[in-house]
Amino acid sequence: MDKILVLDFGGQYNQLIARRVREQRVYAEIKPYNRITVDEIKATAYAGIIFTGGPNSVYDDLSPHYDPAILGLGIPILGICYGDQLLAYMAGGTVSNAENSSEYGKTIVQVDNNQLFKNIPSESICWMSHSDYISQLPENFIGIARTEKCKFAAMCDEERKLYGVQFHPEVTHSEYGNHILKNFLFEICKCKADWKMEDFIEESVEFYREKLKGKRVLLALSGGVDSSVAAVLLHKAVGDNLLCVFVDHGLLRKDEGDFVEQTFRNRFGMSLIRVNAQERFLKKLSGVTDPEHKRKIIGEEFIRVFEDESKNLGEIQVLAQGTIYPDVIESGKGDSAVIKSHHNVGGLPDVLSFDEIVEPLRELFKDEVREVGEKLGIPHELVWRQPFPGPGLAVRILGQITEEKLEILREADAIFREEIAAAHLESVANQYFAVLLDSKSVGVMGDARTYGYVAALRSVSTDDFMTAEWTRLPYEVLEKASNRITGEVRGISRVVYDITSKPPGTVEWE
């Protein structure tokens, strides 16, 4: 099986690159630049290497660098953004600060006829995000693409099969990005498309069967897609040694607690313990308004609940979680920047009473998790449930969390989801929900003045959740949802619709 090495230099889209490679049925694995040597790369016999982006400047001595000997291995290399600049820097080129020539967002790029751009129009849209640029090419390199502000938007040394692009082909905003990556994989690296998701399942089950042999595993089950898939995958590996603990923290959507309990206890026959901890979480969250503080509190309390529960279950050596990769990179693991902490990553306490933590899905994106779930035989309606953050409604209520606000938001959110379903728009909108703002607005109901909360409706369309566009829902659907919410939910006097894409916003408000 051919393998591609994604050499990680700390950017936000690193896992997305590997995901795009795997979409082409070529296996990709990510290694931090400082945890693999040139000799190890040579011994592994990778078919190709991709240098990722990163937030640093290559001319800064403190920025990530690598052994230039990698350029002489005879393995094709594609540098992306920072990786492009690093490739030029290692080969003897010059990288300079762009000053007034920085580029961010959708940009028109012109490309030359080249293996990397085979069957790609001479002009298209790419996604730029850089404040440095290659001002002088290395010896034997030629420029093969350009934009209005960037003379060398792509470069190559065809003889050594070294390529670099200043833009990000891995994001959906780059019009022919996938085609460029396909050309690198199949035209330049000569890879075979022989990897499939079944391989991930088989390898994972075998790995955890051996790794967790004889150990009891406590799974943090939320009932969402991620933890559900993790539960079934680990159940195949360890069987009855898996104990699922469902913590009802009182921050769930309408009727969700009962649904989770019935599904896993009755349908899958798993050992499930439901812990009703609503009062415990609300007490901890009392008076807290900062979103990061909320996440940290919920993350720590989750672990404390598991610890308390495990004391009643005998010896438990392993904690399992449904962490997926967007959780990891947004929590700033490694050299990536922190966007927001996730309760199962950034919110972990320093001291745990478990010997180890396993996260079988931490290398996968949401759509890949769903594919695994379907191949494991999990019912379609569960696999394609709406994504839901670990901290629950706590990060969809701006400001303080109260029982009153939770009840108001549950009803508003349920109505919005009902109207999306009634209009058969589930496949158009990948995630949709309501948010309760920490502000009130004057309204009128009959002949009386009202003063209630503002609810914001949020719907996004995306295939990777790293970038997302706000969904252009029909006005009549928004109108019906708004009328129902203001008419049926006591405490809401105004409804607004969020038209912010990601970036600059995130999918969740907090």
Short mmCIF file of C-alpha atoms in Angstrom, two decimals:
data_model
loop_
_atom_site.label_atom_id
_atom_site.label_comp_id
_atom_site.label_asym_id
_atom_site.label_seq_id
_atom_site.Cartn_x
_atom_site.Cartn_y
_atom_site.Cartn_z
CA MET A 1 0.00 0.00 0.00
CA ASP A 2 1.37 3.41 -0.99
CA LYS A 3 1.68 5.95 1.83
CA ILE A 4 1.93 9.72 1.87
CA LEU A 5 3.68 11.50 4.73
CA VAL A 6 2.09 14.77 5.81
CA LEU A 7 4.91 16.57 7.62
CA ASP A 8 3.24 18.84 10.15
CA PHE A 9 4.60 22.36 10.74
CA GLY A 10 1.75 23.57 12.95
CA GLY A 11 -0.95 24.98 10.65
CA GLN A 12 -4.72 24.77 11.09
CA TYR A 13 -5.42 22.68 7.98
CA ASN A 14 -2.89 19.89 8.51
CA GLN A 15 -5.35 17.08 9.14
CA LEU A 16 -7.52 18.34 6.33
CA ILE A 17 -4.63 17.71 3.93
CA ALA A 18 -4.40 14.10 5.07
CA ARG A 19 -8.16 13.79 4.75
CA ARG A 20 -8.08 15.04 1.16
CA VAL A 21 -5.42 12.44 0.37
CA ARG A 22 -7.47 9.66 1.95
CA GLU A 23 -10.49 10.76 -0.09
CA GLN A 24 -8.49 9.64 -3.12
CA ARG A 25 -8.07 6.21 -1.48
CA VAL A 26 -4.40 6.81 -0.77
CA TYR A 27 -3.26 6.29 2.81
CA ALA A 28 -1.84 9.37 4.54
CA GLU A 29 -0.30 9.72 7.97
CA ILE A 30 0.70 12.86 9.85
CA LYS A 31 4.01 13.20 11.67
CA PRO A 32 5.13 16.33 13.55
CA TYR A 33 8.26 17.73 11.91
CA ASN A 34 10.25 17.28 15.13
CA ARG A 35 9.28 13.65 15.70
CA ILE A 36 10.55 11.95 12.56
CA THR A 37 14.05 11.96 11.08
CA VAL A 38 15.21 11.87 7.48
CA ASP A 39 16.52 8.35 8.03
CA GLU A 40 13.12 7.23 9.36
CA ILE A 41 11.39 8.79 6.35
CA LYS A 42 13.78 7.02 4.01
CA ALA A 43 13.28 3.67 5.77
CA THR A 44 9.48 3.94 5.54
CA ALA A 45 9.60 4.37 1.75
CA TYR A 46 6.86 6.95 1.43
CA ALA A 47 5.48 7.51 -2.06
CA GLY A 48 5.35 11.26 -1.45
CA ILE A 49 5.68 13.96 1.21
CA ILE A 50 3.53 17.02 1.83
CA PHE A 51 4.88 19.94 3.87
CA THR A 52 1.96 21.62 5.64
CA GLY A 53 1.24 25.25 6.35
CA GLY A 54 2.04 26.94 9.64
CA PRO A 55 1.79 30.30 11.44
CA ASN A 56 5.52 31.12 11.47
CA SER A 57 8.04 32.88 9.22
CA VAL A 58 10.80 30.65 7.85
CA TYR A 59 13.45 33.35 8.30
CA ASP A 60 12.76 33.42 12.05
CA ASP A 61 15.32 31.22 13.83
CA LEU A 62 12.63 30.04 16.26
CA SER A 63 10.30 28.82 13.50
CA PRO A 64 9.99 25.12 12.55
CA HIS A 65 12.75 23.96 10.19
CA TYR A 66 13.82 20.61 8.81
CA ASP A 67 16.91 18.80 7.60
CA PRO A 68 17.56 19.86 3.96
CA ALA A 69 18.71 16.31 3.27
CA ILE A 70 15.04 15.46 2.78
CA LEU A 71 15.23 17.19 -0.61
CA GLY A 72 17.75 14.60 -1.82
CA LEU A 73 15.79 11.45 -0.93
CA GLY A 74 14.25 11.19 -4.38
CA ILE A 75 10.75 11.28 -2.87
CA PRO A 76 8.34 13.81 -4.46
CA ILE A 77 7.51 16.74 -2.16
CA LEU A 78 4.63 19.22 -2.25
CA GLY A 79 4.96 22.27 -0.01
CA ILE A 80 1.79 24.15 0.94
CA CYS A 81 1.85 27.79 2.16
CA TYR A 82 4.50 27.78 4.94
CA GLY A 83 5.60 24.43 3.52
CA ASP A 84 6.12 26.09 0.14
CA GLN A 85 8.23 28.84 1.72
CA LEU A 86 10.20 26.31 3.78
CA LEU A 87 10.91 24.28 0.65
CA ALA A 88 12.25 27.39 -1.07
CA TYR A 89 14.26 28.39 2.00
CA MET A 90 15.89 24.94 2.35
CA ALA A 91 16.74 24.87 -1.36
CA GLY A 92 18.52 28.27 -1.21
CA GLY A 93 15.73 30.67 -2.18
CA THR A 94 14.70 33.86 -0.38
CA VAL A 95 11.53 34.42 1.63
CA SER A 96 10.53 37.97 2.54
CA ASN A 97 7.80 39.76 4.46
CA ALA A 98 4.94 40.70 2.17
CA GLU A 99 4.30 44.05 3.92
CA ASN A 100 1.46 45.49 1.81
CA SER A 101 1.24 42.45 -0.45
CA SER A 102 -0.37 39.98 1.95
CA GLU A 103 -3.24 37.92 0.54
CA TYR A 104 -6.15 36.40 2.46
CA GLY A 105 -9.20 34.62 1.12
CA LYS A 106 -10.37 33.89 -2.41
CA THR A 107 -7.80 34.98 -5.00
CA ILE A 108 -7.51 34.59 -8.77
CA VAL A 109 -4.49 32.46 -9.70
CA GLN A 110 -2.99 31.90 -13.15
CA VAL A 111 -1.14 28.62 -13.71
CA ASP A 112 1.20 27.27 -16.38
CA ASN A 113 0.98 23.93 -18.15
CA ASN A 114 2.69 21.57 -15.74
CA GLN A 115 2.24 18.10 -14.23
CA LEU A 116 0.92 19.63 -11.01
CA PHE A 117 -1.68 21.64 -12.94
CA LYS A 118 -2.51 19.04 -15.58
CA ASN A 119 -6.04 19.52 -17.00
CA ILE A 120 -6.61 22.62 -14.87
CA PRO A 121 -7.78 25.90 -16.48
CA SER A 122 -5.14 28.61 -16.81
CA GLU A 123 -7.15 30.85 -14.46
CA SER A 124 -9.18 29.86 -11.41
CA ILE A 125 -9.92 30.71 -7.75
CA CYS A 126 -7.58 29.67 -4.96
CA TRP A 127 -7.53 30.29 -1.19
CA MET A 128 -4.64 32.45 0.00
CA SER A 129 -3.51 33.11 3.58
CA HIS A 130 0.02 34.49 3.84
CA SER A 131 2.01 37.48 5.06
CA ASP A 132 5.37 36.26 3.66
CA TYR A 133 6.27 35.39 0.08
CA ILE A 134 9.06 33.85 -1.98
CA SER A 135 10.97 36.82 -3.38
CA GLN A 136 13.72 34.79 -5.08
CA LEU A 137 13.43 31.23 -6.35
CA PRO A 138 16.05 28.61 -5.49
CA GLU A 139 18.43 27.45 -8.21
CA ASN A 140 16.82 25.08 -10.75
CA PHE A 141 13.30 26.08 -9.66
CA ILE A 142 10.85 27.83 -11.97
CA GLY A 143 7.64 29.74 -11.23
CA ILE A 144 4.53 27.94 -12.49
CA ALA A 145 1.71 30.10 -11.07
CA ARG A 146 1.08 33.71 -10.08
CA THR A 147 -1.53 36.08 -8.66
CA GLU A 148 -1.84 39.84 -8.86
CA LYS A 149 0.29 40.26 -5.71
CA CYS A 150 2.32 37.03 -5.67
CA LYS A 151 4.82 36.48 -8.48
CA PHE A 152 5.57 32.91 -7.41
CA ALA A 153 2.23 31.47 -6.32
CA ALA A 154 3.65 28.06 -7.24
CA MET A 155 7.12 26.75 -8.14
CA CYS A 156 8.79 23.49 -9.06
CA ASP A 157 12.03 21.65 -9.70
CA GLU A 158 10.66 19.01 -12.05
CA GLU A 159 13.87 16.98 -12.17
CA ARG A 160 13.81 16.38 -8.40
CA LYS A 161 9.98 16.36 -8.27
CA LEU A 162 9.86 19.22 -5.78
CA TYR A 163 6.73 21.38 -5.91
CA GLY A 164 5.36 24.23 -3.84
CA VAL A 165 2.12 26.23 -3.83
CA GLN A 166 1.58 29.40 -1.81
CA PHE A 167 -2.18 28.82 -1.64
CA HIS A 168 -4.21 26.09 0.12
CA PRO A 169 -5.46 23.44 -2.35
CA GLU A 170 -6.91 21.38 0.52
CA VAL A 171 -9.75 23.80 1.38
CA THR A 172 -13.02 23.78 -0.53
CA HIS A 173 -12.61 27.45 -1.53
CA SER A 174 -9.74 26.52 -3.88
CA GLU A 175 -11.68 25.77 -7.04
CA TYR A 176 -9.37 23.06 -8.42
CA GLY A 177 -7.61 22.19 -5.18
CA ASN A 178 -8.62 18.53 -5.16
CA HIS A 179 -7.50 18.20 -8.76
CA ILE A 180 -4.08 19.61 -7.88
CA LEU A 181 -3.71 17.11 -5.03
CA LYS A 182 -4.82 14.28 -7.34
CA ASN A 183 -2.18 15.30 -9.86
CA PHE A 184 0.47 15.23 -7.15
CA LEU A 185 -0.65 11.80 -5.94
CA PHE A 186 -1.18 10.03 -9.25
CA GLU A 187 0.81 11.94 -11.89
CA ILE A 188 3.87 12.81 -9.80
CA CYS A 189 3.99 10.24 -6.95
CA LYS A 190 2.45 7.44 -9.08
CA CYS A 191 0.31 6.24 -6.18
CA LYS A 192 -2.28 3.47 -6.40
CA ALA A 193 -5.78 4.12 -5.04
CA ASP A 194 -5.92 1.05 -2.81
CA TRP A 195 -6.80 2.32 0.71
CA LYS A 196 -10.37 2.25 2.02
CA MET A 197 -12.24 3.01 5.25
CA GLU A 198 -12.72 -0.68 5.97
CA ASP A 199 -8.94 -0.79 6.45
CA PHE A 200 -9.23 1.82 9.20
CA ILE A 201 -11.94 -0.19 10.97
CA GLU A 202 -10.08 -3.49 10.78
CA GLU A 203 -6.77 -1.98 11.85
CA SER A 204 -8.40 -0.04 14.71
CA VAL A 205 -10.31 -3.04 16.06
CA GLU A 206 -7.19 -5.20 15.92
CA PHE A 207 -5.04 -2.47 17.50
CA TYR A 208 -7.39 -1.86 20.43
CA ARG A 209 -8.11 -5.56 20.91
CA GLU A 210 -4.41 -6.04 21.58
CA LYS A 211 -3.76 -2.72 23.34
CA LEU A 212 -6.70 -3.06 25.74
CA LYS A 213 -6.57 -6.81 26.27
CA GLY A 214 -7.76 -7.66 29.77
CA LYS A 215 -8.50 -4.01 30.63
CA ARG A 216 -11.85 -2.50 31.52
CA VAL A 217 -12.75 0.58 29.50
CA LEU A 218 -15.03 3.41 30.58
CA LEU A 219 -16.48 5.30 27.60
CA ALA A 220 -17.66 8.88 27.88
CA LEU A 221 -20.89 8.48 25.91
CA SER A 222 -22.74 11.65 24.96
CA GLY A 223 -25.04 9.98 22.43
CA GLY A 224 -23.71 12.16 19.63
CA VAL A 225 -22.27 10.79 16.41
CA ASP A 226 -18.64 10.75 17.58
CA SER A 227 -19.03 8.99 20.92
CA SER A 228 -21.60 6.59 19.42
CA VAL A 229 -19.23 5.46 16.68
CA ALA A 230 -16.38 5.21 19.20
CA ALA A 231 -18.59 3.04 21.40
CA VAL A 232 -19.47 0.55 18.67
CA LEU A 233 -15.89 0.42 17.38
CA LEU A 234 -14.47 -0.28 20.84
CA HIS A 235 -17.27 -2.74 21.62
CA LYS A 236 -16.11 -4.79 18.62
CA ALA A 237 -12.60 -4.74 20.08
CA VAL A 238 -13.18 -5.37 23.80
CA GLY A 239 -16.76 -6.60 24.06
CA ASP A 240 -18.18 -6.69 27.58
CA ASN A 241 -15.09 -4.98 28.98
CA LEU A 242 -16.56 -1.73 27.64
CA LEU A 243 -18.77 0.19 30.05
CA CYS A 244 -20.63 3.20 28.66
CA VAL A 245 -21.34 6.03 31.05
CA PHE A 246 -23.81 8.62 29.86
CA VAL A 247 -23.60 11.83 31.84
CA ASP A 248 -26.82 13.83 31.60
CA HIS A 249 -25.44 17.23 32.54
CA GLY A 250 -28.75 19.01 32.02
CA LEU A 251 -27.37 20.80 28.97
CA LEU A 252 -28.88 18.51 26.34
CA ARG A 253 -31.45 19.19 23.65
CA LYS A 254 -35.12 18.43 24.10
CA ASP A 255 -35.80 14.75 25.02
CA GLU A 256 -32.22 13.81 24.17
CA GLY A 257 -31.36 12.04 27.40
CA ASP A 258 -34.13 9.48 27.05
CA PHE A 259 -33.29 8.89 23.38
CA VAL A 260 -29.65 8.13 24.17
CA GLU A 261 -30.51 5.73 26.97
CA GLN A 262 -33.07 3.79 24.92
CA THR A 263 -30.84 3.56 21.84
CA PHE A 264 -27.75 2.09 23.46
CA ARG A 265 -29.36 0.01 26.16
CA ASN A 266 -32.11 -1.51 24.02
CA ARG A 267 -30.80 -1.40 20.46
CA PHE A 268 -27.12 -2.20 20.95
CA GLY A 269 -27.29 -4.16 24.18
CA MET A 270 -24.34 -2.32 25.70
CA SER A 271 -23.68 -1.86 29.39
CA LEU A 272 -24.96 1.67 29.95
CA ILE A 273 -25.03 3.72 33.12
CA ARG A 274 -26.97 6.98 33.08
CA VAL A 275 -25.77 9.57 35.57
CA ASN A 276 -28.21 12.39 36.24
CA ALA A 277 -25.88 15.23 37.17
CA GLN A 278 -27.91 18.30 36.16
CA GLU A 279 -27.77 20.01 39.55
CA ARG A 280 -24.04 19.35 39.88
CA PHE A 281 -23.19 21.01 36.55
CA LEU A 282 -25.55 23.96 36.97
CA LYS A 283 -24.09 24.69 40.39
CA LYS A 284 -20.56 24.73 38.95
CA LEU A 285 -21.67 27.00 36.08
CA SER A 286 -23.57 29.45 38.27
CA GLY A 287 -22.52 33.02 37.50
CA VAL A 288 -19.99 32.00 34.82
CA THR A 289 -20.16 33.99 31.56
CA ASP A 290 -16.79 33.48 29.84
CA PRO A 291 -17.11 30.76 27.16
CA GLU A 292 -13.63 29.32 27.71
CA HIS A 293 -14.31 29.14 31.45
CA LYS A 294 -17.57 27.31 30.75
CA ARG A 295 -15.77 24.75 28.60
CA LYS A 296 -13.04 24.18 31.18
CA ILE A 297 -15.59 23.74 33.99
CA ILE A 298 -17.67 21.28 31.98
CA GLY A 299 -14.58 19.37 30.83
CA GLU A 300 -13.27 18.95 34.35
CA GLU A 301 -16.67 18.09 35.78
CA PHE A 302 -17.14 15.42 33.10
CA ILE A 303 -13.93 13.74 34.19
CA ARG A 304 -14.81 14.07 37.88
CA VAL A 305 -18.17 12.41 37.25
CA PHE A 306 -16.44 9.54 35.44
CA GLU A 307 -13.97 9.20 38.28
CA ASP A 308 -16.77 9.12 40.86
CA GLU A 309 -18.72 6.59 38.82
CA SER A 310 -15.70 4.38 38.26
CA LYS A 311 -15.25 4.03 42.02
CA ASN A 312 -18.54 2.14 42.07
CA LEU A 313 -17.56 -0.11 39.17
CA GLY A 314 -14.39 -1.67 40.48
CA GLU A 315 -11.02 -1.13 38.83
CA ILE A 316 -11.20 0.82 35.58
CA GLN A 317 -7.89 1.34 33.81
CA VAL A 318 -8.90 3.17 30.64
CA LEU A 319 -11.02 6.20 29.75
CA ALA A 320 -12.30 6.31 26.16
CA GLN A 321 -13.56 9.44 24.40
CA GLY A 322 -15.12 10.29 21.05
CA THR A 323 -12.62 13.02 20.21
CA ILE A 324 -12.32 13.84 16.50
CA TYR A 325 -9.70 15.92 14.78
CA PRO A 326 -11.48 19.31 14.58
CA ASP A 327 -11.68 19.10 18.40
CA VAL A 328 -7.93 18.55 18.56
CA ILE A 329 -6.78 21.34 16.27
CA GLU A 330 -9.27 23.92 17.58
CA SER A 331 -8.02 23.16 21.09
CA GLY A 332 -4.50 24.07 19.97
CA LYS A 333 -2.75 20.73 20.37
CA GLY A 334 0.87 20.73 19.29
CA ASP A 335 1.95 23.99 17.64
CA SER A 336 -1.51 24.96 16.39
CA ALA A 337 -3.18 28.11 17.68
CA VAL A 338 -5.99 27.75 20.26
CA ILE A 339 -9.38 28.67 18.80
CA LYS A 340 -11.53 27.22 21.56
CA SER A 341 -11.12 24.37 24.03
CA HIS A 342 -13.16 21.21 23.67
CA HIS A 343 -14.23 19.41 26.83
CA ASN A 344 -12.60 16.16 25.74
CA VAL A 345 -9.31 17.79 24.71
CA GLY A 346 -8.47 21.19 26.08
CA GLY A 347 -10.57 20.85 29.22
CA LEU A 348 -8.89 17.77 30.67
CA PRO A 349 -7.73 18.20 34.26
CA ASP A 350 -4.04 17.78 35.01
CA VAL A 351 -4.61 14.78 37.26
CA LEU A 352 -6.66 11.75 36.22
CA SER A 353 -7.24 8.52 38.08
CA PHE A 354 -7.21 6.49 34.84
CA ASP A 355 -4.05 4.80 33.60
CA GLU A 356 -4.61 5.94 30.04
CA ILE A 357 -6.99 7.67 27.63
CA VAL A 358 -7.89 6.23 24.23
CA GLU A 359 -9.46 8.27 21.43
CA PRO A 360 -10.00 5.93 18.46
CA LEU A 361 -11.46 8.63 16.19
CA ARG A 362 -9.02 11.50 16.86
CA GLU A 363 -7.55 11.26 13.32
CA LEU A 364 -10.92 11.51 11.55
CA PHE A 365 -13.21 14.28 10.38
CA LYS A 366 -16.96 14.27 10.91
CA ASP A 367 -17.90 12.82 7.51
CA GLU A 368 -15.27 10.09 7.90
CA VAL A 369 -16.67 9.25 11.34
CA ARG A 370 -20.11 8.91 9.77
CA GLU A 371 -18.73 6.64 7.06
CA VAL A 372 -17.16 4.44 9.74
CA GLY A 373 -20.47 4.42 11.62
CA GLU A 374 -22.44 3.23 8.62
CA LYS A 375 -19.89 0.52 7.84
CA LEU A 376 -20.17 -0.63 11.46
CA GLY A 377 -23.93 -1.07 11.00
CA ILE A 378 -25.08 1.83 13.15
CA PRO A 379 -28.56 2.98 12.04
CA HIS A 380 -28.59 5.82 9.53
CA GLU A 381 -30.75 8.07 11.71
CA LEU A 382 -28.15 7.94 14.49
CA VAL A 383 -25.08 8.27 12.27
CA TRP A 384 -26.52 11.38 10.60
CA ARG A 385 -27.74 13.09 13.74
CA GLN A 386 -27.02 16.77 14.11
CA PRO A 387 -23.54 17.51 15.50
CA PHE A 388 -23.71 18.68 19.09
CA PRO A 389 -20.86 20.19 21.14
CA GLY A 390 -19.65 18.38 24.25
CA PRO A 391 -20.52 21.33 26.51
CA GLY A 392 -24.03 21.19 25.07
CA LEU A 393 -26.36 24.15 25.34
CA ALA A 394 -23.91 25.89 27.69
CA VAL A 395 -22.07 27.26 24.65
CA ARG A 396 -25.30 28.15 22.89
CA ILE A 397 -26.45 30.35 25.74
CA LEU A 398 -24.49 33.58 25.83
CA GLY A 399 -23.89 34.79 29.35
CA GLN A 400 -24.98 33.00 32.52
CA ILE A 401 -26.58 29.56 32.41
CA THR A 402 -29.92 29.14 34.22
CA GLU A 403 -32.59 26.48 34.15
CA GLU A 404 -35.04 29.03 32.71
CA LYS A 405 -32.71 29.86 29.80
CA LEU A 406 -32.09 26.18 29.13
CA GLU A 407 -35.82 25.45 28.86
CA ILE A 408 -36.35 28.45 26.56
CA LEU A 409 -33.49 27.42 24.28
CA ARG A 410 -34.54 23.76 24.15
CA GLU A 411 -37.97 24.70 22.83
CA ALA A 412 -36.65 27.23 20.30
CA ASP A 413 -34.01 24.81 19.02
CA ALA A 414 -36.53 21.98 18.69
CA ILE A 415 -38.87 24.18 16.62
CA PHE A 416 -36.09 25.26 14.26
CA ARG A 417 -34.97 21.66 13.71
CA GLU A 418 -38.57 20.59 13.15
CA GLU A 419 -39.04 23.21 10.42
CA ILE A 420 -35.79 22.21 8.69
CA ALA A 421 -36.99 18.61 8.68
CA ALA A 422 -40.49 19.58 7.48
CA ALA A 423 -38.94 21.42 4.52
CA HIS A 424 -36.67 18.40 3.76
CA LEU A 425 -33.53 20.54 4.00
CA GLU A 426 -31.44 18.19 6.18
CA SER A 427 -29.09 17.39 3.28
CA VAL A 428 -28.63 21.08 2.41
CA ALA A 429 -27.78 22.26 5.93
CA ASN A 430 -25.03 20.25 7.63
CA GLN A 431 -25.58 21.80 11.07
CA TYR A 432 -28.41 23.98 12.33
CA PHE A 433 -29.45 25.13 15.78
CA ALA A 434 -30.67 28.04 17.89
CA VAL A 435 -28.62 30.31 20.15
CA LEU A 436 -29.96 32.34 23.08
CA LEU A 437 -28.37 35.79 23.33
CA ASP A 438 -27.56 37.52 26.58
CA SER A 439 -29.75 40.46 25.68
CA LYS A 440 -33.43 41.31 25.59
CA SER A 441 -35.56 43.14 23.08
CA VAL A 442 -38.89 44.93 23.20
CA GLY A 443 -41.74 43.22 21.40
CA VAL A 444 -45.52 43.28 21.22
CA MET A 445 -47.92 40.42 21.76
CA GLY A 446 -51.57 41.31 21.16
CA ASP A 447 -52.00 44.71 22.77
CA ALA A 448 -49.31 44.17 25.37
CA ARG A 449 -45.64 45.13 25.42
CA THR A 450 -43.19 42.24 25.86
CA TYR A 451 -39.54 42.24 26.81
CA GLY A 452 -37.89 38.92 26.03
CA TYR A 453 -34.67 37.30 24.91
CA VAL A 454 -33.29 37.36 21.37
CA ALA A 455 -32.84 33.97 19.67
CA ALA A 456 -30.37 33.60 16.81
CA LEU A 457 -30.80 30.81 14.28
CA ARG A 458 -27.62 29.32 12.82
CA SER A 459 -27.28 26.99 9.81
CA VAL A 460 -24.10 26.11 7.93
CA SER A 461 -23.20 24.02 4.91
CA THR A 462 -19.81 22.31 4.84
CA ASP A 463 -18.08 19.04 4.05
CA ASP A 464 -15.28 19.23 6.63
CA PHE A 465 -16.30 21.75 9.37
CA MET A 466 -12.91 23.43 8.97
CA THR A 467 -14.54 25.97 6.68
CA ALA A 468 -18.29 26.54 6.32
CA GLU A 469 -20.74 28.75 4.46
CA TRP A 470 -23.95 30.01 6.03
CA THR A 471 -26.91 28.18 4.51
CA ARG A 472 -29.21 30.11 2.17
CA LEU A 473 -32.41 28.77 3.72
CA PRO A 474 -35.68 29.72 2.01
CA TYR A 475 -37.30 32.82 3.50
CA GLU A 476 -40.56 30.98 4.08
CA VAL A 477 -38.77 28.39 6.27
CA LEU A 478 -37.11 31.11 8.33
CA GLU A 479 -40.39 32.98 8.57
CA LYS A 480 -42.28 29.94 9.82
CA ALA A 481 -39.59 29.10 12.37
CA SER A 482 -39.52 32.70 13.61
CA ASN A 483 -43.31 32.90 13.92
CA ARG A 484 -43.49 29.63 15.81
CA ILE A 485 -40.64 30.51 18.19
CA THR A 486 -41.99 33.94 19.10
CA GLY A 487 -45.52 32.57 19.32
CA GLU A 488 -44.89 29.29 21.17
CA VAL A 489 -41.82 29.92 23.32
CA ARG A 490 -42.53 32.10 26.30
CA GLY A 491 -39.56 34.40 26.92
CA ILE A 492 -38.41 35.09 23.34
CA SER A 493 -39.53 38.30 21.64
CA ARG A 494 -37.20 38.45 18.63
CA VAL A 495 -35.50 36.02 16.19
CA VAL A 496 -32.47 36.80 13.98
CA TYR A 497 -30.54 34.70 11.42
CA ASP A 498 -26.75 34.36 11.50
CA ILE A 499 -25.11 34.90 8.06
CA THR A 500 -21.48 34.56 9.17
CA SER A 501 -19.27 32.00 7.41
CA LYS A 502 -16.30 30.12 8.89
CA PRO A 503 -13.87 31.82 8.81
CA PRO A 504 -14.11 34.49 10.16
CA GLY A 505 -16.64 33.02 12.60
CA THR A 506 -16.75 29.53 14.10
CA VAL A 507 -19.77 27.27 13.72
CA GLU A 508 -20.70 27.59 17.39
CA TRP A 509 -21.10 31.07 18.89
CA GLU A 510 -18.94 30.26 21.92
#
